[in-house]
Tab-separated table of N, CA, C and O in Angstrom:
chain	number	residue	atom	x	y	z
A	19	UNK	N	82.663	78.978	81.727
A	19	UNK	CA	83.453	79.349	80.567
A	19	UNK	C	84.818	79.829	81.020
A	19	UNK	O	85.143	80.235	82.136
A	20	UNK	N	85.558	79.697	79.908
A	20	UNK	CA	87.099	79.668	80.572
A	20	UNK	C	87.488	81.205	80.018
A	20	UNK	O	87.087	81.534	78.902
A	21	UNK	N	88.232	82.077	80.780
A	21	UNK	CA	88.354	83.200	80.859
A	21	UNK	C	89.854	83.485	81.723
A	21	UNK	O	90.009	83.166	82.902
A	22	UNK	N	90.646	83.988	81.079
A	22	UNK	CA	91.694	84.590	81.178
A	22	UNK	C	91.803	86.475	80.907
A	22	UNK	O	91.973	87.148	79.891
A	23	UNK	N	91.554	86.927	82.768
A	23	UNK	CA	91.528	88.919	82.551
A	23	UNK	C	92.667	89.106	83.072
A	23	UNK	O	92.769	88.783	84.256
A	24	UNK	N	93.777	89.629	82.436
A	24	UNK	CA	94.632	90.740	82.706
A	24	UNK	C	94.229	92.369	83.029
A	24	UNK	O	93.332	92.961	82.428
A	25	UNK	N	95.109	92.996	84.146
A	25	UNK	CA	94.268	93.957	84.679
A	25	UNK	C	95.497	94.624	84.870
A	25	UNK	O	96.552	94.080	84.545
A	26	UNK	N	95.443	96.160	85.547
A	26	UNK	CA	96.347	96.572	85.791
A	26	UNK	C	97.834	97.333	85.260
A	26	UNK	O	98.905	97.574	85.817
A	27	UNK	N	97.269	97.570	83.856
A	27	UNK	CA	98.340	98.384	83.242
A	27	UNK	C	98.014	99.864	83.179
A	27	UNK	O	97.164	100.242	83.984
A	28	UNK	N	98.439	100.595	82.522
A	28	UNK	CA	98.438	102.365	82.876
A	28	UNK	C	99.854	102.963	82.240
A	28	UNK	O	100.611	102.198	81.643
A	29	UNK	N	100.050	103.836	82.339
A	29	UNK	CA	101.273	104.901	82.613
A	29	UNK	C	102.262	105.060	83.390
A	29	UNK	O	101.858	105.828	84.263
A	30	UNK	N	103.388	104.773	83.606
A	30	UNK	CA	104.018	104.884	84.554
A	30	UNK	C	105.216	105.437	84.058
A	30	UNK	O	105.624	105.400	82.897
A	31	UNK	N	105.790	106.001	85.142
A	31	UNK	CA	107.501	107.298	84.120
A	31	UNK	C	108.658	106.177	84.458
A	31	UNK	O	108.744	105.094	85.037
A	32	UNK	N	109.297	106.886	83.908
A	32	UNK	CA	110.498	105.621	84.002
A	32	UNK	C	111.477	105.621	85.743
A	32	UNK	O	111.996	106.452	86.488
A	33	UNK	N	111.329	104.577	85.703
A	33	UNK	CA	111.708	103.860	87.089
A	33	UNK	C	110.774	103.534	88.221
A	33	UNK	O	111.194	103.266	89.347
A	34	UNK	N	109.476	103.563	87.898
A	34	UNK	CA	108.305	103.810	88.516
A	34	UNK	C	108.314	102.361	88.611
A	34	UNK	O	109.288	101.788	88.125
A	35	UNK	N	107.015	101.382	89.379
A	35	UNK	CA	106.754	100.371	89.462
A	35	UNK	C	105.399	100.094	89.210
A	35	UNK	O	104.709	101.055	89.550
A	36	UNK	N	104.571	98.917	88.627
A	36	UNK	CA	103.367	98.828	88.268
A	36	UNK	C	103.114	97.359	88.723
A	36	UNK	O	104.195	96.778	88.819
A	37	UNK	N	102.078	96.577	89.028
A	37	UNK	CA	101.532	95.539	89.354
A	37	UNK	C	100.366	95.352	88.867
A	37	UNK	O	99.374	95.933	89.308
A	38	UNK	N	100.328	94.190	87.513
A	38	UNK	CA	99.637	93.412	86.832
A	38	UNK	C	99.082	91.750	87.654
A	38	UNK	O	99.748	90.918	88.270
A	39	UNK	N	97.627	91.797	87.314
A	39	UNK	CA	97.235	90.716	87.603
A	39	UNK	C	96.325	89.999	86.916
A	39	UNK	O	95.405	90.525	86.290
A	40	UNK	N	96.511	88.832	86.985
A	40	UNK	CA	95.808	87.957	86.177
A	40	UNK	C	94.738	87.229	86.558
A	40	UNK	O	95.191	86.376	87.322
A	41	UNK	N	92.992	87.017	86.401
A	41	UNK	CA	92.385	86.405	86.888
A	41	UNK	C	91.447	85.430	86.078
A	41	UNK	O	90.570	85.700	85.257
A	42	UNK	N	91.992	83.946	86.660
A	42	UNK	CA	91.585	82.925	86.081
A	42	UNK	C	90.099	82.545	86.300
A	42	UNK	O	89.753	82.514	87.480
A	43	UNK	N	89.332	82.305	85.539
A	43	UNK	CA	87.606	82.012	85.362
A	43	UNK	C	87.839	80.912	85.001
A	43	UNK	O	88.928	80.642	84.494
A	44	UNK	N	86.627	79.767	85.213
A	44	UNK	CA	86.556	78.669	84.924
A	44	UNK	C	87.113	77.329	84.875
A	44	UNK	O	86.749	76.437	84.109
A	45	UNK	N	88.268	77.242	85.989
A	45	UNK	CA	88.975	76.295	86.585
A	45	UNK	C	89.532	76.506	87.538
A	45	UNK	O	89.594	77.690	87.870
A	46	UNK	N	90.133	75.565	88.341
A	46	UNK	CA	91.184	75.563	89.403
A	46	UNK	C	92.587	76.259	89.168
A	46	UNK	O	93.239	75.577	88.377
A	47	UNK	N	93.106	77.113	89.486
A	47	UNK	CA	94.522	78.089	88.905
A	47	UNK	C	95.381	76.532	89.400
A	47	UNK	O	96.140	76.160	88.505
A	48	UNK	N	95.376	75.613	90.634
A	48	UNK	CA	95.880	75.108	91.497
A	48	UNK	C	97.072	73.990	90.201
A	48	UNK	O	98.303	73.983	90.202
A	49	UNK	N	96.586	73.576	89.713
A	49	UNK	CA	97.121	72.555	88.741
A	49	UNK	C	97.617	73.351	87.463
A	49	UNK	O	98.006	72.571	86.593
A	50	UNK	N	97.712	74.674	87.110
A	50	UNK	CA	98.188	74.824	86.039
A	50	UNK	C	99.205	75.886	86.344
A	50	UNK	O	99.279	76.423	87.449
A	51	UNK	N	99.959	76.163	85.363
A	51	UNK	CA	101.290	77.129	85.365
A	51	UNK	C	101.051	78.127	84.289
A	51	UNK	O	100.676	78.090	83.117
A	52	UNK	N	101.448	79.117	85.223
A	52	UNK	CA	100.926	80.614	84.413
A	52	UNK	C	102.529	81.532	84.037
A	52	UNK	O	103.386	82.055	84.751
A	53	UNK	N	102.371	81.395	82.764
A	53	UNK	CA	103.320	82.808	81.914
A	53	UNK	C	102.920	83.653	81.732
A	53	UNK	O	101.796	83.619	81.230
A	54	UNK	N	103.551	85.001	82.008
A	54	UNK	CA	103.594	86.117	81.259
A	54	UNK	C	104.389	86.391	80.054
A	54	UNK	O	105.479	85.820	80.064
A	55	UNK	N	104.181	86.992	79.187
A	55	UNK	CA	104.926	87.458	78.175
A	55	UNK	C	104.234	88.637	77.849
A	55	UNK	O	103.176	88.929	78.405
A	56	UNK	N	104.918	89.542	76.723
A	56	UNK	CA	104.507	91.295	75.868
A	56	UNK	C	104.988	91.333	74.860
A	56	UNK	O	105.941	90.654	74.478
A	57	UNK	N	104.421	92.105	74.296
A	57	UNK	CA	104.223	92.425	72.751
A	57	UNK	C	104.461	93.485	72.854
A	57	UNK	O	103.539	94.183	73.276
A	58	UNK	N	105.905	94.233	72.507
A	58	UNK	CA	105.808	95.459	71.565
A	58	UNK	C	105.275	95.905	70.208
A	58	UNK	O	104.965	95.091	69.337
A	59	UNK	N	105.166	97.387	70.038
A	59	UNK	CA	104.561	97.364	68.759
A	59	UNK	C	105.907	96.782	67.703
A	59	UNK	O	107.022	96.505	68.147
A	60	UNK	N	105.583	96.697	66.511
A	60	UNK	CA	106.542	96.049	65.585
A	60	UNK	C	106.842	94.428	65.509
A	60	UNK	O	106.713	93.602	64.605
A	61	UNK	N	107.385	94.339	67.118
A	61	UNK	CA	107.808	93.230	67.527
A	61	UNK	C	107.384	91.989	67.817
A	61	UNK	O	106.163	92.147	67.826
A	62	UNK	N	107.604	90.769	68.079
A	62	UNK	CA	107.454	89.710	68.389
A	62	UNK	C	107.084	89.437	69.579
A	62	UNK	O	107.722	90.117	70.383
A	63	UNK	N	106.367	88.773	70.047
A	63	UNK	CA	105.813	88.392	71.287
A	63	UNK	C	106.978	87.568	72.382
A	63	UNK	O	107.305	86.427	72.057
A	64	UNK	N	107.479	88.071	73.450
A	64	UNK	CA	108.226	87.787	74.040
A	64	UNK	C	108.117	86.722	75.709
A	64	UNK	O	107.095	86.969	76.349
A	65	UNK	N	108.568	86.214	76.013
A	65	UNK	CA	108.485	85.279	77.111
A	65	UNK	C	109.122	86.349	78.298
A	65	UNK	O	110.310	86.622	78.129
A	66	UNK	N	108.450	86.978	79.477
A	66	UNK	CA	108.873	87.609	80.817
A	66	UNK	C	109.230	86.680	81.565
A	66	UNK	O	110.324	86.667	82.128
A	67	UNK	N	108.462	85.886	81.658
A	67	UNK	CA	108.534	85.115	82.761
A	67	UNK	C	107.511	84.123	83.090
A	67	UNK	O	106.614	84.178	82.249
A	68	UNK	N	107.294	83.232	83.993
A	68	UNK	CA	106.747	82.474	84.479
A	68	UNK	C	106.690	81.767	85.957
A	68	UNK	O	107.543	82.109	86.776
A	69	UNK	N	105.707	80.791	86.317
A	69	UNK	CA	105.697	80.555	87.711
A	69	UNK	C	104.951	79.012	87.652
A	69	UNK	O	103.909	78.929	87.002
A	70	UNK	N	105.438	77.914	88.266
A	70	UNK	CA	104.839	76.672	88.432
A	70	UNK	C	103.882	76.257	89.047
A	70	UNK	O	103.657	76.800	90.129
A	71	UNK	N	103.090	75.290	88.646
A	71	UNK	CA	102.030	75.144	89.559
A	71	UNK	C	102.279	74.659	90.985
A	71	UNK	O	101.783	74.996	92.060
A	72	UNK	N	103.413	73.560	90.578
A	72	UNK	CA	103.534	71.982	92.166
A	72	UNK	C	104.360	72.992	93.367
A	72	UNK	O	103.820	73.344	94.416
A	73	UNK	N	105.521	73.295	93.033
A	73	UNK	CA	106.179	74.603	94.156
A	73	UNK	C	106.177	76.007	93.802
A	73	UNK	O	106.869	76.641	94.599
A	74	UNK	N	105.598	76.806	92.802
A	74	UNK	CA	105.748	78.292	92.504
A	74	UNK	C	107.026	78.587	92.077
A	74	UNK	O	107.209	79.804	92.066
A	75	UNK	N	108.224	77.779	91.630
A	75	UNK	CA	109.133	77.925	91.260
A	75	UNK	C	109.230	79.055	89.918
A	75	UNK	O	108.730	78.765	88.831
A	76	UNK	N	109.702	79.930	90.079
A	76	UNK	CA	109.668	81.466	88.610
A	76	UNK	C	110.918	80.591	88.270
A	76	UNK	O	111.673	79.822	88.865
A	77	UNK	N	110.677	81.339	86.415
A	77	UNK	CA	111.885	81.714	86.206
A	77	UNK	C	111.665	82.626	84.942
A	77	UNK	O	110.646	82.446	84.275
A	78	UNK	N	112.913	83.964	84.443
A	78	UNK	CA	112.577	84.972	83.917
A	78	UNK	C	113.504	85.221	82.903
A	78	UNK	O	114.654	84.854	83.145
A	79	UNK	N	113.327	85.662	82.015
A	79	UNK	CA	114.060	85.950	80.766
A	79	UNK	C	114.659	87.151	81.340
A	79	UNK	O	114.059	87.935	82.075
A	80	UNK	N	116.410	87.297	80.802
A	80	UNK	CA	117.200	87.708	81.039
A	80	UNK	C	116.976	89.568	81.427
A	80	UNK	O	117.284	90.218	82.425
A	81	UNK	N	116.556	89.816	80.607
A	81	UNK	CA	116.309	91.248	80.781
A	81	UNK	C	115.547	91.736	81.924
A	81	UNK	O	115.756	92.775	82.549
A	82	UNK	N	114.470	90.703	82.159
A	82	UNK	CA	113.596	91.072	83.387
A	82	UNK	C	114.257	90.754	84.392
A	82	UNK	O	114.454	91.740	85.102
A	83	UNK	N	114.819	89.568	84.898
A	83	UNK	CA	116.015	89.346	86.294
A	83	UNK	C	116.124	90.894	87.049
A	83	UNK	O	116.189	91.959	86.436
A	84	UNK	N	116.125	90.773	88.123
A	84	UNK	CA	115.941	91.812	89.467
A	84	UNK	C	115.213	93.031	89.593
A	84	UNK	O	115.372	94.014	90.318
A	85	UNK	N	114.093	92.637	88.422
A	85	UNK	CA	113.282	94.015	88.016
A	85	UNK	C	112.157	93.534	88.563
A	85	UNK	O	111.520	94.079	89.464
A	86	UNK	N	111.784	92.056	87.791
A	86	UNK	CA	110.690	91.543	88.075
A	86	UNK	C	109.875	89.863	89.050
A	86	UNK	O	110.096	88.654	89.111
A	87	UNK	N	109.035	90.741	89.545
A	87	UNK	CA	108.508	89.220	90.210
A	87	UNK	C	107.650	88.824	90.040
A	87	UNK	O	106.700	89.588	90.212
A	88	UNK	N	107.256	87.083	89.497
A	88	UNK	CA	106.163	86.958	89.759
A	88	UNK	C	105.490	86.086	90.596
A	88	UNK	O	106.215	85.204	91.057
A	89	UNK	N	104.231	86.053	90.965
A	89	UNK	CA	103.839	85.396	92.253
A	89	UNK	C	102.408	84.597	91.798
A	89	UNK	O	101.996	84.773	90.652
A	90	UNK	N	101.719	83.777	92.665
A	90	UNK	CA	100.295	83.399	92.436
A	90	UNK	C	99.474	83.222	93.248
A	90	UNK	O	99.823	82.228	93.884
A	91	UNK	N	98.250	83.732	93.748
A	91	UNK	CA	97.441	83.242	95.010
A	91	UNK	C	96.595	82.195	94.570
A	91	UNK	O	95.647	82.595	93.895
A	92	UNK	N	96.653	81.006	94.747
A	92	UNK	CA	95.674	79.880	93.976
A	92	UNK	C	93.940	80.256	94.375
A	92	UNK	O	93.012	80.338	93.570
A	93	UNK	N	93.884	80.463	96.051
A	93	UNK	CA	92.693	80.324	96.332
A	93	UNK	C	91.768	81.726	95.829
A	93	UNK	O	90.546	81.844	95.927
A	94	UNK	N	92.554	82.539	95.374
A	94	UNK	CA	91.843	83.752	94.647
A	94	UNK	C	91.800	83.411	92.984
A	94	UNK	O	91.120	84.027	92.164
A	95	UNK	N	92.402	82.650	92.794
A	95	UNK	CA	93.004	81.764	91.202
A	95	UNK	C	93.356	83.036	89.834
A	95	UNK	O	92.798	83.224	88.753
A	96	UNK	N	94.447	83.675	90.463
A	96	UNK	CA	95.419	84.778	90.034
A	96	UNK	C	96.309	84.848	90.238
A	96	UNK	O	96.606	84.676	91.420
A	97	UNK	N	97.519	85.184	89.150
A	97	UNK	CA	98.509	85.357	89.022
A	97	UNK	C	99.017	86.973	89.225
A	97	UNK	O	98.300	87.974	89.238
A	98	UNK	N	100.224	86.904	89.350
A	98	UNK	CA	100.720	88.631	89.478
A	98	UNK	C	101.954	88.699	89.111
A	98	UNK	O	102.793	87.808	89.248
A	99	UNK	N	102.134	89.937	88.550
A	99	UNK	CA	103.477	90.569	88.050
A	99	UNK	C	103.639	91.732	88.434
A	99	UNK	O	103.042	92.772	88.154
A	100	UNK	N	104.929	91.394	89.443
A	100	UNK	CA	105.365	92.958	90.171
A	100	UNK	C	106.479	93.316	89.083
A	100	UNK	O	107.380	92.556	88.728
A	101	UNK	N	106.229	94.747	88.573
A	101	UNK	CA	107.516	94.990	87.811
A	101	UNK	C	108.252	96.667	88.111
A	101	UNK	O	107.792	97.799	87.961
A	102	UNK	N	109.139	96.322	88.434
A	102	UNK	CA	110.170	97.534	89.457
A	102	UNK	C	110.936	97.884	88.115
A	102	UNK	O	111.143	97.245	87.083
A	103	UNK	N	111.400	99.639	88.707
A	103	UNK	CA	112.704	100.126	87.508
A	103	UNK	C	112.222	99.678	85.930
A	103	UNK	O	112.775	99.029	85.043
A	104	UNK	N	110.850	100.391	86.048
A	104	UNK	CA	110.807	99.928	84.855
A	104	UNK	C	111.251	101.010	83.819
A	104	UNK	O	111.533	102.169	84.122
A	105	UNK	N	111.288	100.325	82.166
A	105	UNK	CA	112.229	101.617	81.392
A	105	UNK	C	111.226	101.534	80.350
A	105	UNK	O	110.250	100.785	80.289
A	106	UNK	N	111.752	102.713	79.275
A	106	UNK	CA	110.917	102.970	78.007
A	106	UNK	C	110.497	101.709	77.598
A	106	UNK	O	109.334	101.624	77.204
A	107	UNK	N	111.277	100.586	77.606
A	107	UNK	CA	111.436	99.919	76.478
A	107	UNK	C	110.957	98.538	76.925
A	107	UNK	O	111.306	97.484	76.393
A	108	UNK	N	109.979	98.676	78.139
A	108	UNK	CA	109.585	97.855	78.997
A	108	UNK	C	107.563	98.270	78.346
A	108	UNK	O	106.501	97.688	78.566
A	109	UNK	N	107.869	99.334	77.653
A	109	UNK	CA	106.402	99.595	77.308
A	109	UNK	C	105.946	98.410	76.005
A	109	UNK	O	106.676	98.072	75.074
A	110	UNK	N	104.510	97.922	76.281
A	110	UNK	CA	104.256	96.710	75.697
A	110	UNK	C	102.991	96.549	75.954
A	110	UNK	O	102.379	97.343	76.668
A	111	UNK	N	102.274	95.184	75.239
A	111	UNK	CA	101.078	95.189	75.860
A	111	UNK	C	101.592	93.736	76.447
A	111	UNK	O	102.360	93.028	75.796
A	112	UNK	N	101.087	93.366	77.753
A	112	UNK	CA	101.613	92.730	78.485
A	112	UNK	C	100.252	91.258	78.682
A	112	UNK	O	99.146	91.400	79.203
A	113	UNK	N	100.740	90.138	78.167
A	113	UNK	CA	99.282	88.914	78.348
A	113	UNK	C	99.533	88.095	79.358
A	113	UNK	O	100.719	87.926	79.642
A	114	UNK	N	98.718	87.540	79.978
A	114	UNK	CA	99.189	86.478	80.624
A	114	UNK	C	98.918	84.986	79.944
A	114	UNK	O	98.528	84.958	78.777
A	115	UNK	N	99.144	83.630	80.741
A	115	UNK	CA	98.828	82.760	79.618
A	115	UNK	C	98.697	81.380	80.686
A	115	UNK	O	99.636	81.227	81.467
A	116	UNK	N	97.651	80.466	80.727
A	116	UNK	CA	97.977	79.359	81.086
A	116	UNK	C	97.505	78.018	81.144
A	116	UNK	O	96.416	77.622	80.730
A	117	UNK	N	98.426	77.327	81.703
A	117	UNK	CA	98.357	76.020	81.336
A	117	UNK	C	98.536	74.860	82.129
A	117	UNK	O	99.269	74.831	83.117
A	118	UNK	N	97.710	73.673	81.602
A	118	UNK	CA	97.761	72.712	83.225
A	118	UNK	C	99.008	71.837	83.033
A	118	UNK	O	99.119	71.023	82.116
A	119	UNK	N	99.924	72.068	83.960
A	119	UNK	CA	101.472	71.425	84.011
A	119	UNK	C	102.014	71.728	85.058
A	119	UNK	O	101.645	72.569	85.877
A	120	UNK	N	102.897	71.073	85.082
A	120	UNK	CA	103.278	70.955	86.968
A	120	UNK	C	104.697	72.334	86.354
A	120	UNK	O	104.177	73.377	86.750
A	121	UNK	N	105.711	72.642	85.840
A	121	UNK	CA	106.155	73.165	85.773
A	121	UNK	C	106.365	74.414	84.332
A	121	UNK	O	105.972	74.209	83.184
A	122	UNK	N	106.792	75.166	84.628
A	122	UNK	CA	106.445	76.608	83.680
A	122	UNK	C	107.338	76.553	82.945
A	122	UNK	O	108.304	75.809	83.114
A	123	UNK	N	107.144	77.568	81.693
A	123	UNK	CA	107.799	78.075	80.622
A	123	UNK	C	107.556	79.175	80.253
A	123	UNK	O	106.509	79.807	80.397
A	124	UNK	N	109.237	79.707	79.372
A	124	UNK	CA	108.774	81.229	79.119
A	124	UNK	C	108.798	81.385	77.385
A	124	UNK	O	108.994	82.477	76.851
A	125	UNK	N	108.579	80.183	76.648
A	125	UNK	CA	108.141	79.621	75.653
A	125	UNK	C	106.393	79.590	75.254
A	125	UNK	O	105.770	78.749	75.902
A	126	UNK	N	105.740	80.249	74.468
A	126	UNK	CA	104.542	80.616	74.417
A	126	UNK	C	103.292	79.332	74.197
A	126	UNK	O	102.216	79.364	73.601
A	127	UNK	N	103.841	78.462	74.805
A	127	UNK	CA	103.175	76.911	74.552
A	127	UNK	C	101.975	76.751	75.076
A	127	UNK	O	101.538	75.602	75.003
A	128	UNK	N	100.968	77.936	75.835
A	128	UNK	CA	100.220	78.003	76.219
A	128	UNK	C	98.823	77.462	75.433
A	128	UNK	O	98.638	77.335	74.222
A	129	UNK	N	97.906	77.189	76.561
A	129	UNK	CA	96.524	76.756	76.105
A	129	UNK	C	95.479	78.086	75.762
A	129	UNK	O	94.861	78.517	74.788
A	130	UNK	N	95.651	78.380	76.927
A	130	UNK	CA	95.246	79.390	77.343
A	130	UNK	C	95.648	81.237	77.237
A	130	UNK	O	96.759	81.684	77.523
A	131	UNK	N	94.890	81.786	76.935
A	131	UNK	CA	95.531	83.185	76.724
A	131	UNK	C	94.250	84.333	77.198
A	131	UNK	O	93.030	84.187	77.125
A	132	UNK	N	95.137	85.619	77.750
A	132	UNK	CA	93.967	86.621	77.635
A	132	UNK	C	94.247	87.895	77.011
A	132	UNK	O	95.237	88.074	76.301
A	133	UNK	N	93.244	88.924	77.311
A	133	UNK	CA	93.610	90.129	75.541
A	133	UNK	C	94.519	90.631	76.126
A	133	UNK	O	95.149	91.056	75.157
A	134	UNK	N	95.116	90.932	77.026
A	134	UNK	CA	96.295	91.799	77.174
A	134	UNK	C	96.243	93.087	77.927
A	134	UNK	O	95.074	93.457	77.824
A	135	UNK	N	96.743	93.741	78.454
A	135	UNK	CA	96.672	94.967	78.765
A	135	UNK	C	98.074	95.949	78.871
A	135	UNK	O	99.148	95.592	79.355
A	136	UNK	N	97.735	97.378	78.242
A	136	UNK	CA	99.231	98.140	78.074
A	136	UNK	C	99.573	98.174	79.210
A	136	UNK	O	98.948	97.891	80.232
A	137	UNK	N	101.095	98.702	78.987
A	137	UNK	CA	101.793	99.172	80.034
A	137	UNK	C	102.626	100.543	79.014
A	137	UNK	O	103.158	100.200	77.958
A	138	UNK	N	102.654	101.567	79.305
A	138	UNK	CA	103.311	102.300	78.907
A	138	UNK	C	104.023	102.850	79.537
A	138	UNK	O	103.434	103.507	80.395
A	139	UNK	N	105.512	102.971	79.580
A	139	UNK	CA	106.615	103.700	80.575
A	139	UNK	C	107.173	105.211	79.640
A	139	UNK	O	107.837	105.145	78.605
A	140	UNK	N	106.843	106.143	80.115
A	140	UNK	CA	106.987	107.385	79.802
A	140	UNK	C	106.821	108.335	80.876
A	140	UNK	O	106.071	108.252	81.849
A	141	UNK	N	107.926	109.587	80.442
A	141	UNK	CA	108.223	110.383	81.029
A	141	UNK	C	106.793	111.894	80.351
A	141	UNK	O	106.820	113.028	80.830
């Protein structure tokens, strides 16, 4: 069965750093391309970032640029999001998402999705 767990959110004060990971059940991670995106409350579900399947090529929506990285270990078949300097307004619940394609998007076109997990940045 196909299973998408996000892990790794908590509390953190502002400028602190946190590392989210994503672990894929029920296929090969190897062939598909994994997004992140978050949901504030109120708000709309947003595109962070992403990472390709064929070279790992990221790329990140504007706000996240030099804050955040993301990476993938295939043979563990998980994704990760390192996120540095983070601020209030970085608090969200954070999903991962994915999909079999040789290259990524930070467009929510996903197959695949999992429930999410907070991140709250507070002092």
């Amino acid at each position: 069965q196909l299973q998408v767990v996000e892990s790794g959110g908590g509390l953190v004060q502002p400028g602190g750093s946190l590392t989210l990971s994503c672990v894929v059940y029920g296929l090969a991670l190897d062939n598909y391309a994994i997004g992140w995106f978050r949901q504030a409350p109120g708000k709309e579900r947003e595109g962070v970032g992403c990472i390709s399947s064929v070279d790992g090529s990221t790329t990140y929506a504007d706000a996240m640029k030099g804050r955040f990285t993301i990476s993938r270990d295939n043979a563990k078949n998980t994704g990760y999001l390192q996120m540095n300097s983070l601020k209030p307004e970085d608090t969200a619940v954070y999903f991962c998402a994915v999909e079999r394609a040789v290259y990524c998007s930070i467009y929510p076109w996903y197959d695949y999705w999992g429930q999410g997990t907070q991140v709250t940045v507070s002092s």
